[in-house]
Short mmCIF file of C-alpha atoms in Angstrom, two decimals:
data_model
loop_
_atom_site.label_atom_id
_atom_site.label_comp_id
_atom_site.label_asym_id
_atom_site.label_seq_id
_atom_site.Cartn_x
_atom_site.Cartn_y
_atom_site.Cartn_z
CA PRO H 138 0.00 0.00 0.00
CA GLY H 139 1.25 3.45 -0.89
CA ARG H 140 3.96 2.12 -3.22
CA PRO H 141 4.06 3.46 -6.79
CA ASN H 142 3.27 0.89 -9.47
CA ASN H 143 5.22 0.70 -12.70
CA VAL H 144 4.23 -1.40 -15.71
CA PHE H 145 7.04 -2.16 -18.13
CA PRO H 146 5.97 -2.33 -21.81
CA LEU H 147 8.95 -4.52 -22.92
CA VAL H 148 8.97 -2.71 -26.28
CA GLN H 149 11.95 -1.06 -27.97
CA GLU H 150 10.92 2.40 -29.16
CA THR H 151 11.54 3.78 -32.63
CA TYR H 152 12.89 7.28 -33.22
CA PRO H 153 11.37 10.24 -35.13
CA GLY H 154 11.70 9.63 -38.85
CA ASP H 155 12.62 5.95 -38.47
CA PRO H 156 12.06 4.49 -41.97
CA TYR H 157 11.41 1.05 -40.46
CA ALA H 158 8.94 2.08 -37.75
CA GLU H 159 6.10 0.13 -39.38
CA ALA H 160 8.13 -3.07 -39.46
CA ALA H 161 9.39 -2.46 -35.92
CA ALA H 162 5.79 -2.42 -34.70
CA GLU H 163 5.58 -6.12 -35.62
CA VAL H 164 8.51 -7.14 -33.39
CA VAL H 165 7.43 -9.33 -30.48
CA PRO H 166 8.01 -8.10 -26.91
CA THR H 167 11.54 -8.70 -25.67
CA TYR H 168 12.19 -12.13 -24.18
CA PHE H 169 14.81 -14.81 -23.55
CA ALA H 170 14.58 -18.01 -25.59
CA TYR H 171 14.04 -21.08 -23.38
CA SER H 172 13.28 -19.06 -20.25
CA GLY H 173 11.40 -21.00 -17.61
CA SER H 174 7.67 -20.29 -17.46
CA GLY H 175 5.94 -19.08 -14.33
CA SER H 176 4.74 -16.18 -12.20
CA VAL H 177 6.82 -14.70 -9.40
CA THR H 178 6.10 -11.83 -7.04
CA ALA H 179 9.05 -11.10 -4.77
CA GLU H 180 11.47 -8.49 -3.49
CA VAL H 181 14.37 -7.48 -5.71
CA VAL H 182 18.07 -8.08 -5.00
CA TYR H 183 20.68 -6.29 -7.11
CA ALA H 184 23.54 -8.60 -8.18
CA ASN H 185 25.74 -6.34 -10.33
CA TYR H 186 26.90 -8.35 -13.39
CA GLY H 187 25.48 -11.60 -12.06
CA ASP H 188 28.83 -13.37 -11.72
CA ARG H 189 29.48 -15.97 -9.00
CA LYS H 190 31.76 -13.54 -7.18
CA ASP H 191 28.90 -11.03 -7.05
CA TYR H 192 26.71 -13.54 -5.22
CA ALA H 193 29.58 -14.29 -2.86
CA TYR H 194 29.75 -10.57 -2.10
CA LEU H 195 26.01 -10.39 -1.43
CA ALA H 196 26.34 -13.30 0.99
CA SER H 197 29.18 -11.48 2.76
CA ARG H 198 26.81 -8.52 3.24
CA GLY H 199 24.14 -10.82 4.68
CA VAL H 200 21.81 -10.52 1.67
CA ASP H 201 19.82 -13.70 1.06
CA VAL H 202 18.93 -14.22 -2.62
CA ALA H 203 16.69 -17.26 -2.04
CA GLY H 204 13.15 -16.69 -3.32
CA LYS H 205 13.96 -13.20 -4.58
CA VAL H 206 13.99 -11.64 -8.06
CA VAL H 207 17.56 -10.92 -9.08
CA LEU H 208 18.31 -7.72 -10.99
CA ALA H 209 21.60 -7.96 -12.90
CA ARG H 210 23.18 -6.06 -15.75
CA TYR H 211 24.92 -7.19 -18.90
CA GLY H 212 28.65 -6.70 -19.10
CA ASP H 213 30.89 -9.49 -17.81
CA ILE H 214 29.27 -12.79 -18.81
CA HIS H 215 26.59 -14.06 -21.18
CA CYS H 216 22.91 -14.10 -20.27
CA GLU H 217 22.63 -17.88 -19.88
CA ASP H 218 25.44 -17.79 -17.31
CA MET H 219 23.78 -14.89 -15.49
CA VAL H 220 20.44 -16.68 -15.18
CA ARG H 221 22.12 -19.97 -14.30
CA ASN H 222 24.05 -18.24 -11.48
CA ALA H 223 20.85 -16.62 -10.22
CA ARG H 224 19.13 -20.00 -10.18
CA ASP H 225 22.05 -21.63 -8.37
CA ALA H 226 21.92 -18.87 -5.75
CA GLY H 227 18.26 -19.73 -5.07
CA ALA H 228 16.59 -16.85 -6.92
CA ALA H 229 12.99 -17.32 -8.04
CA ALA H 230 13.43 -15.23 -11.20
CA ALA H 231 15.91 -12.93 -12.94
CA ILE H 232 15.75 -9.58 -14.72
CA ILE H 233 18.71 -8.66 -16.95
CA TYR H 234 19.14 -5.09 -18.17
CA THR H 235 21.54 -3.04 -20.29
CA ASP H 236 23.04 -0.37 -18.04
CA ALA H 237 23.69 3.01 -19.67
CA LYS H 238 27.13 2.97 -18.04
CA ASP H 239 28.17 0.11 -20.32
CA PHE H 240 25.91 0.53 -23.36
CA GLY H 241 24.72 4.15 -23.34
CA GLY H 242 27.95 5.75 -24.51
CA PRO H 243 29.94 8.71 -23.17
CA ALA H 244 28.13 11.82 -21.99
CA ALA H 245 27.32 14.19 -24.86
CA LYS H 246 26.41 17.84 -24.37
CA GLY H 247 23.63 19.39 -26.41
CA LYS H 248 22.63 16.32 -28.38
CA GLN H 249 21.13 12.88 -28.02
CA LYS H 250 24.04 10.51 -27.41
CA TRP H 251 22.50 7.32 -28.77
CA PHE H 252 21.31 5.84 -32.06
CA PRO H 253 20.60 7.20 -34.66
CA ASN H 254 22.97 10.06 -33.77
CA THR H 255 25.67 7.71 -32.51
CA ARG H 256 26.20 3.95 -32.26
CA TRP H 257 25.15 3.66 -28.60
CA LEU H 258 22.04 1.87 -27.34
CA PRO H 259 18.94 4.05 -26.73
CA PRO H 260 17.30 4.05 -23.28
CA SER H 261 14.59 1.62 -24.45
CA GLY H 262 17.05 -0.70 -26.21
CA VAL H 263 17.16 -4.31 -25.02
CA GLN H 264 19.69 -7.10 -25.55
CA VAL H 265 17.97 -10.47 -25.89
CA GLY H 266 19.43 -13.96 -26.19
CA THR H 267 19.06 -17.66 -25.48
CA LEU H 268 19.27 -19.29 -22.06
CA TYR H 269 19.86 -22.87 -23.23
CA TYR H 270 23.21 -24.03 -21.86
CA GLY H 271 24.17 -26.05 -24.91
CA ASN H 272 24.24 -26.09 -28.70
CA GLY H 273 21.67 -27.36 -31.16
CA ASP H 274 18.10 -28.59 -30.78
CA PRO H 275 17.56 -28.98 -27.02
CA THR H 276 15.30 -31.98 -27.61
CA THR H 277 18.08 -33.90 -29.40
CA PRO H 278 21.28 -33.23 -27.44
CA MET H 279 24.39 -34.79 -29.08
CA TRP H 280 22.40 -36.49 -31.86
CA PRO H 281 20.77 -35.22 -35.11
CA SER H 282 17.33 -33.66 -35.08
CA CYS H 283 14.65 -34.03 -37.75
CA ALA H 284 11.92 -31.89 -39.27
CA ALA H 285 8.84 -31.18 -37.16
CA GLY H 286 6.33 -34.00 -37.66
CA GLU H 287 8.97 -36.54 -38.61
CA ASP H 288 9.84 -39.43 -36.34
CA CYS H 289 13.14 -39.18 -34.45
CA GLU H 290 14.23 -39.67 -30.88
CA ARG H 291 13.62 -36.61 -28.71
CA LEU H 292 13.67 -35.71 -25.05
CA SER H 293 10.20 -35.20 -23.59
CA MET H 294 9.24 -31.78 -22.26
CA GLU H 295 9.44 -33.23 -18.75
CA GLU H 296 13.00 -34.44 -19.37
CA LEU H 297 13.92 -31.12 -20.91
CA ASP H 298 12.51 -29.07 -18.02
CA ALA H 299 14.51 -31.21 -15.59
CA SER H 300 17.73 -30.79 -17.57
CA GLU H 301 20.61 -28.81 -16.08
CA ALA H 302 21.03 -27.23 -19.51
CA MET H 303 17.75 -25.33 -19.13
CA PRO H 304 17.52 -22.19 -16.96
CA GLY H 305 14.78 -23.52 -14.70
CA ILE H 306 13.49 -20.08 -13.60
CA PRO H 307 11.58 -17.29 -15.38
CA ALA H 308 13.84 -14.55 -16.75
CA LEU H 309 13.34 -11.44 -18.85
CA PRO H 310 15.63 -8.92 -20.55
CA VAL H 311 14.69 -5.27 -20.03
CA SER H 312 16.02 -1.90 -21.11
CA GLY H 313 18.39 0.42 -19.28
CA ARG H 314 15.48 2.74 -18.61
CA ASP H 315 13.47 -0.05 -16.96
CA GLY H 316 16.52 -1.23 -15.01
CA GLU H 317 17.06 2.29 -13.68
CA THR H 318 13.38 2.54 -12.67
CA ILE H 319 13.80 -0.60 -10.57
CA GLN H 320 17.08 0.73 -9.12
CA LYS H 321 15.32 3.89 -7.93
CA ALA H 322 12.87 1.76 -5.92
CA MET H 323 15.59 -0.27 -4.24
CA GLY H 324 16.57 -0.05 -0.59
CA GLY H 325 19.03 -1.82 1.64
CA GLY H 326 22.73 -1.17 1.77
CA VAL H 327 24.51 0.97 -0.80
CA ALA H 328 26.26 -1.10 -3.47
CA PRO H 329 30.06 -0.77 -3.72
CA PRO H 330 31.51 1.82 -6.15
CA GLU H 331 32.27 -0.74 -8.89
CA TRP H 332 28.60 -1.82 -8.80
CA GLN H 333 27.31 1.73 -9.37
CA GLY H 334 25.95 3.23 -12.58
CA GLY H 335 27.34 6.01 -14.72
CA GLU H 336 26.94 9.76 -14.63
CA GLY H 337 23.41 10.81 -13.68
CA ALA H 338 22.37 7.35 -12.47
CA PRO H 339 20.64 6.92 -9.10
CA VAL H 340 22.53 5.44 -6.18
CA TYR H 341 22.43 1.67 -6.60
CA ARG H 342 21.44 -0.36 -3.55
CA ILE H 343 21.58 -4.10 -3.10
CA GLY H 344 18.24 -4.70 -1.35
CA PRO H 345 16.41 -6.88 -0.69
CA GLY H 346 13.43 -4.70 -1.57
CA PRO H 347 11.51 -2.70 -0.79
CA ALA H 348 10.97 -2.88 -4.55
CA VAL H 349 8.73 -5.84 -5.40
CA LEU H 350 8.55 -7.22 -8.93
CA ASN H 351 5.58 -9.10 -10.33
CA LEU H 352 7.01 -11.10 -13.22
CA THR H 353 5.03 -13.48 -15.41
CA TYR H 354 6.49 -15.32 -18.40
CA ILE H 355 4.68 -18.07 -20.29
CA GLY H 356 6.83 -19.68 -22.96
CA ASN H 357 5.44 -21.03 -26.21
CA ASP H 358 7.07 -24.45 -26.61
CA THR H 359 6.83 -25.13 -30.33
CA LEU H 360 8.51 -27.59 -32.68
CA ALA H 361 9.13 -25.96 -36.05
CA THR H 362 11.01 -26.95 -39.19
CA ILE H 363 14.09 -24.89 -40.07
CA GLU H 364 15.99 -24.72 -43.37
CA ASN H 365 19.71 -24.55 -44.03
CA VAL H 366 20.73 -23.49 -47.54
CA PHE H 367 23.91 -24.71 -49.28
CA ALA H 368 25.80 -23.92 -52.47
CA VAL H 369 28.54 -26.32 -53.60
CA ILE H 370 31.37 -25.85 -56.11
CA GLU H 371 33.13 -29.16 -56.67
CA GLY H 372 36.91 -29.07 -56.44
CA LYS H 373 39.04 -29.95 -59.47
CA GLU H 374 42.05 -31.61 -57.81
CA GLU H 375 40.75 -32.59 -54.37
CA PRO H 376 36.95 -32.84 -54.63
CA ASP H 377 36.80 -34.88 -51.41
CA ARG H 378 38.37 -32.05 -49.38
CA TYR H 379 35.94 -29.37 -48.22
CA VAL H 380 36.53 -25.69 -47.48
CA ILE H 381 33.36 -24.44 -45.80
CA ILE H 382 32.24 -20.83 -45.37
CA GLY H 383 29.08 -20.08 -43.46
CA ASN H 384 26.86 -17.67 -41.58
CA HIS H 385 23.41 -17.74 -40.05
CA ARG H 386 20.61 -15.62 -41.53
CA ASP H 387 18.14 -15.46 -38.63
CA ALA H 388 18.15 -12.49 -36.26
CA TRP H 389 16.34 -11.44 -33.09
CA THR H 390 15.04 -8.32 -34.88
CA PHE H 391 16.58 -6.71 -38.00
CA GLY H 392 20.10 -8.08 -37.63
CA ALA H 393 21.95 -5.13 -39.19
CA VAL H 394 25.26 -6.26 -37.69
CA ASP H 395 24.47 -9.78 -36.49
CA PRO H 396 24.20 -11.55 -38.92
CA ASN H 397 23.51 -9.40 -41.97
CA SER H 398 26.85 -7.62 -42.19
CA GLY H 399 28.41 -11.07 -42.51
CA THR H 400 25.70 -12.35 -44.83
CA ALA H 401 26.23 -9.39 -47.20
CA ALA H 402 29.96 -10.19 -47.37
CA MET H 403 29.31 -13.91 -47.85
CA LEU H 404 26.83 -13.30 -50.69
CA GLU H 405 29.35 -11.04 -52.44
CA ILE H 406 31.91 -13.85 -52.21
CA ALA H 407 29.39 -16.37 -53.54
CA GLU H 408 28.49 -14.12 -56.47
CA ARG H 409 32.14 -13.75 -57.48
CA LEU H 410 32.78 -17.47 -57.18
CA SER H 411 29.78 -18.00 -59.45
CA GLN H 412 31.17 -15.55 -62.02
CA LEU H 413 34.53 -17.32 -61.97
CA GLU H 414 32.85 -20.70 -62.36
CA LYS H 415 30.97 -19.48 -65.46
CA LYS H 416 34.34 -18.61 -66.97
CA GLY H 417 35.54 -22.16 -66.49
CA TRP H 418 37.34 -21.77 -63.17
CA ARG H 419 37.13 -24.47 -60.55
CA PRO H 420 38.72 -24.42 -57.10
CA ARG H 421 41.38 -26.90 -56.05
CA ARG H 422 39.12 -28.20 -53.27
CA THR H 423 35.35 -28.32 -52.97
CA ILE H 424 33.86 -25.10 -51.59
CA ILE H 425 30.61 -25.27 -49.60
CA VAL H 426 28.76 -22.02 -48.83
CA CYS H 427 26.30 -22.43 -45.94
CA SER H 428 23.39 -20.28 -44.78
CA TRP H 429 22.40 -21.52 -41.33
CA ASP H 430 18.94 -21.21 -39.82
CA ALA H 431 17.96 -20.82 -36.13
CA GLU H 432 21.40 -19.80 -34.86
CA GLU H 433 19.99 -17.42 -32.27
CA PHE H 434 18.25 -20.33 -30.54
CA ALA H 435 21.58 -21.99 -29.69
CA LEU H 436 23.27 -22.67 -33.03
CA ILE H 437 20.59 -25.12 -34.12
CA GLY H 438 21.04 -25.12 -37.90
CA SER H 439 24.80 -25.59 -38.00
CA THR H 440 24.94 -27.97 -35.02
CA GLU H 441 22.28 -30.32 -36.36
CA TRP H 442 23.93 -30.41 -39.81
CA ALA H 443 27.28 -31.22 -38.19
CA GLU H 444 25.73 -33.94 -36.01
CA ASP H 445 24.02 -35.43 -39.06
CA ASN H 446 27.24 -35.40 -41.12
CA ILE H 447 29.89 -35.82 -38.45
CA ASP H 448 31.82 -38.63 -40.15
CA ILE H 449 32.01 -36.85 -43.50
CA ILE H 450 32.99 -33.54 -41.91
CA GLY H 451 35.59 -35.21 -39.73
CA SER H 452 37.27 -36.94 -42.65
CA ARG H 453 36.90 -34.34 -45.42
CA ALA H 454 36.63 -30.80 -44.01
CA VAL H 455 39.84 -28.81 -44.30
CA ALA H 456 38.67 -25.51 -42.79
CA TYR H 457 35.57 -23.63 -41.71
CA LEU H 458 35.32 -19.86 -42.08
CA ASN H 459 32.55 -18.14 -40.11
CA VAL H 460 31.45 -14.63 -41.10
CA ASP H 461 28.70 -13.91 -38.56
CA ILE H 462 29.61 -10.30 -37.69
CA SER H 463 31.91 -8.74 -40.28
CA VAL H 464 31.32 -5.03 -39.63
CA PHE H 465 30.57 -3.23 -36.37
CA GLY H 466 31.73 -0.30 -34.27
CA PRO H 467 34.38 2.24 -35.22
CA GLY H 468 36.42 -0.08 -37.45
CA GLY H 469 39.51 -2.24 -37.35
CA LEU H 470 40.21 -5.83 -38.32
CA VAL H 471 39.63 -8.30 -35.47
CA PRO H 472 39.93 -11.84 -36.82
CA ARG H 473 39.76 -14.88 -34.57
CA ALA H 474 41.16 -18.20 -35.71
CA THR H 475 43.10 -21.31 -34.84
CA PRO H 476 46.88 -20.69 -34.95
CA GLN H 477 47.27 -22.59 -38.23
CA LEU H 478 45.59 -19.69 -40.05
CA ASP H 479 47.69 -16.85 -38.57
CA GLU H 480 49.99 -16.40 -41.57
CA LEU H 481 47.14 -16.81 -44.06
CA ILE H 482 45.15 -14.06 -42.34
CA GLN H 483 48.16 -11.73 -42.42
CA GLU H 484 48.77 -12.42 -46.13
CA ALA H 485 45.12 -11.87 -47.01
CA SER H 486 44.91 -8.62 -45.00
CA ARG H 487 47.99 -7.26 -46.84
CA MET H 488 46.25 -7.88 -50.15
CA VAL H 489 43.36 -5.61 -49.24
#
């Protein structure tokens, strides 16, 4: 009684003049894939970046997380680890937000400091993700899946819910604005300096309460058929040796960076290979270009293809080149590879 009530819309706002505002209106409310379903009403405990050491610190301050809703911010570890740590600490649910300190950009005088004026996340921006602690179709761990409606061995929903790979508690991603609203309602001891927000943020407190969150998430457990797409150019000298280049094409929303910057580059490569092939060129080894589906839901498309073709890949694949995110941020070349490709990457970068 007497407490202010806040309802969070879980919608990322467009900006004035946004040419894609109509399409953005069709985006579903922000959520975590594979979150546990349920309703929780409980006091909030602030857990910084949601790492294990953060829960150890809360325990040292006498803050009991059991049965509470954990509020944590992105920054140190991935969302599935954050929710898993909250569950292991006894939390009933978790809220993950994007703090302006880490994602809102440096202070800017006289102008809006976030997209579209700069590359930083707007106050209503949300980072979503998957909470499954594994790769591939969760119902077929370590063996190939099949199309929806076809007959193949799967875990039951009961087995899946009981799996350690699933989060086990309801969790939601929210914006920096929503996270700050919750922070303003927090009480308890003051959080240490390294747990605080950026310039202009309220004083962060660890709780528990007096803020109480009423969180309800009901997941839609659906089996659907996905489609990988392949293009193959057979090698002239070593047709049984495969060089594979791939990227996923699904995205949580529009995917400007992840995956479409990589997809644009991959399609340009494919077009030029096609032009060369029409002129009579053939590569030394077989080239396979792959467009993976359902990557955002724990690398399903690529994992299931690999599980279904593991013997062939193991005996014939020479290299795999992944081009998920090829352009982002202020620039610079940041390749990641096994050491065998170090010199090749240097030679290729000199050429361009």
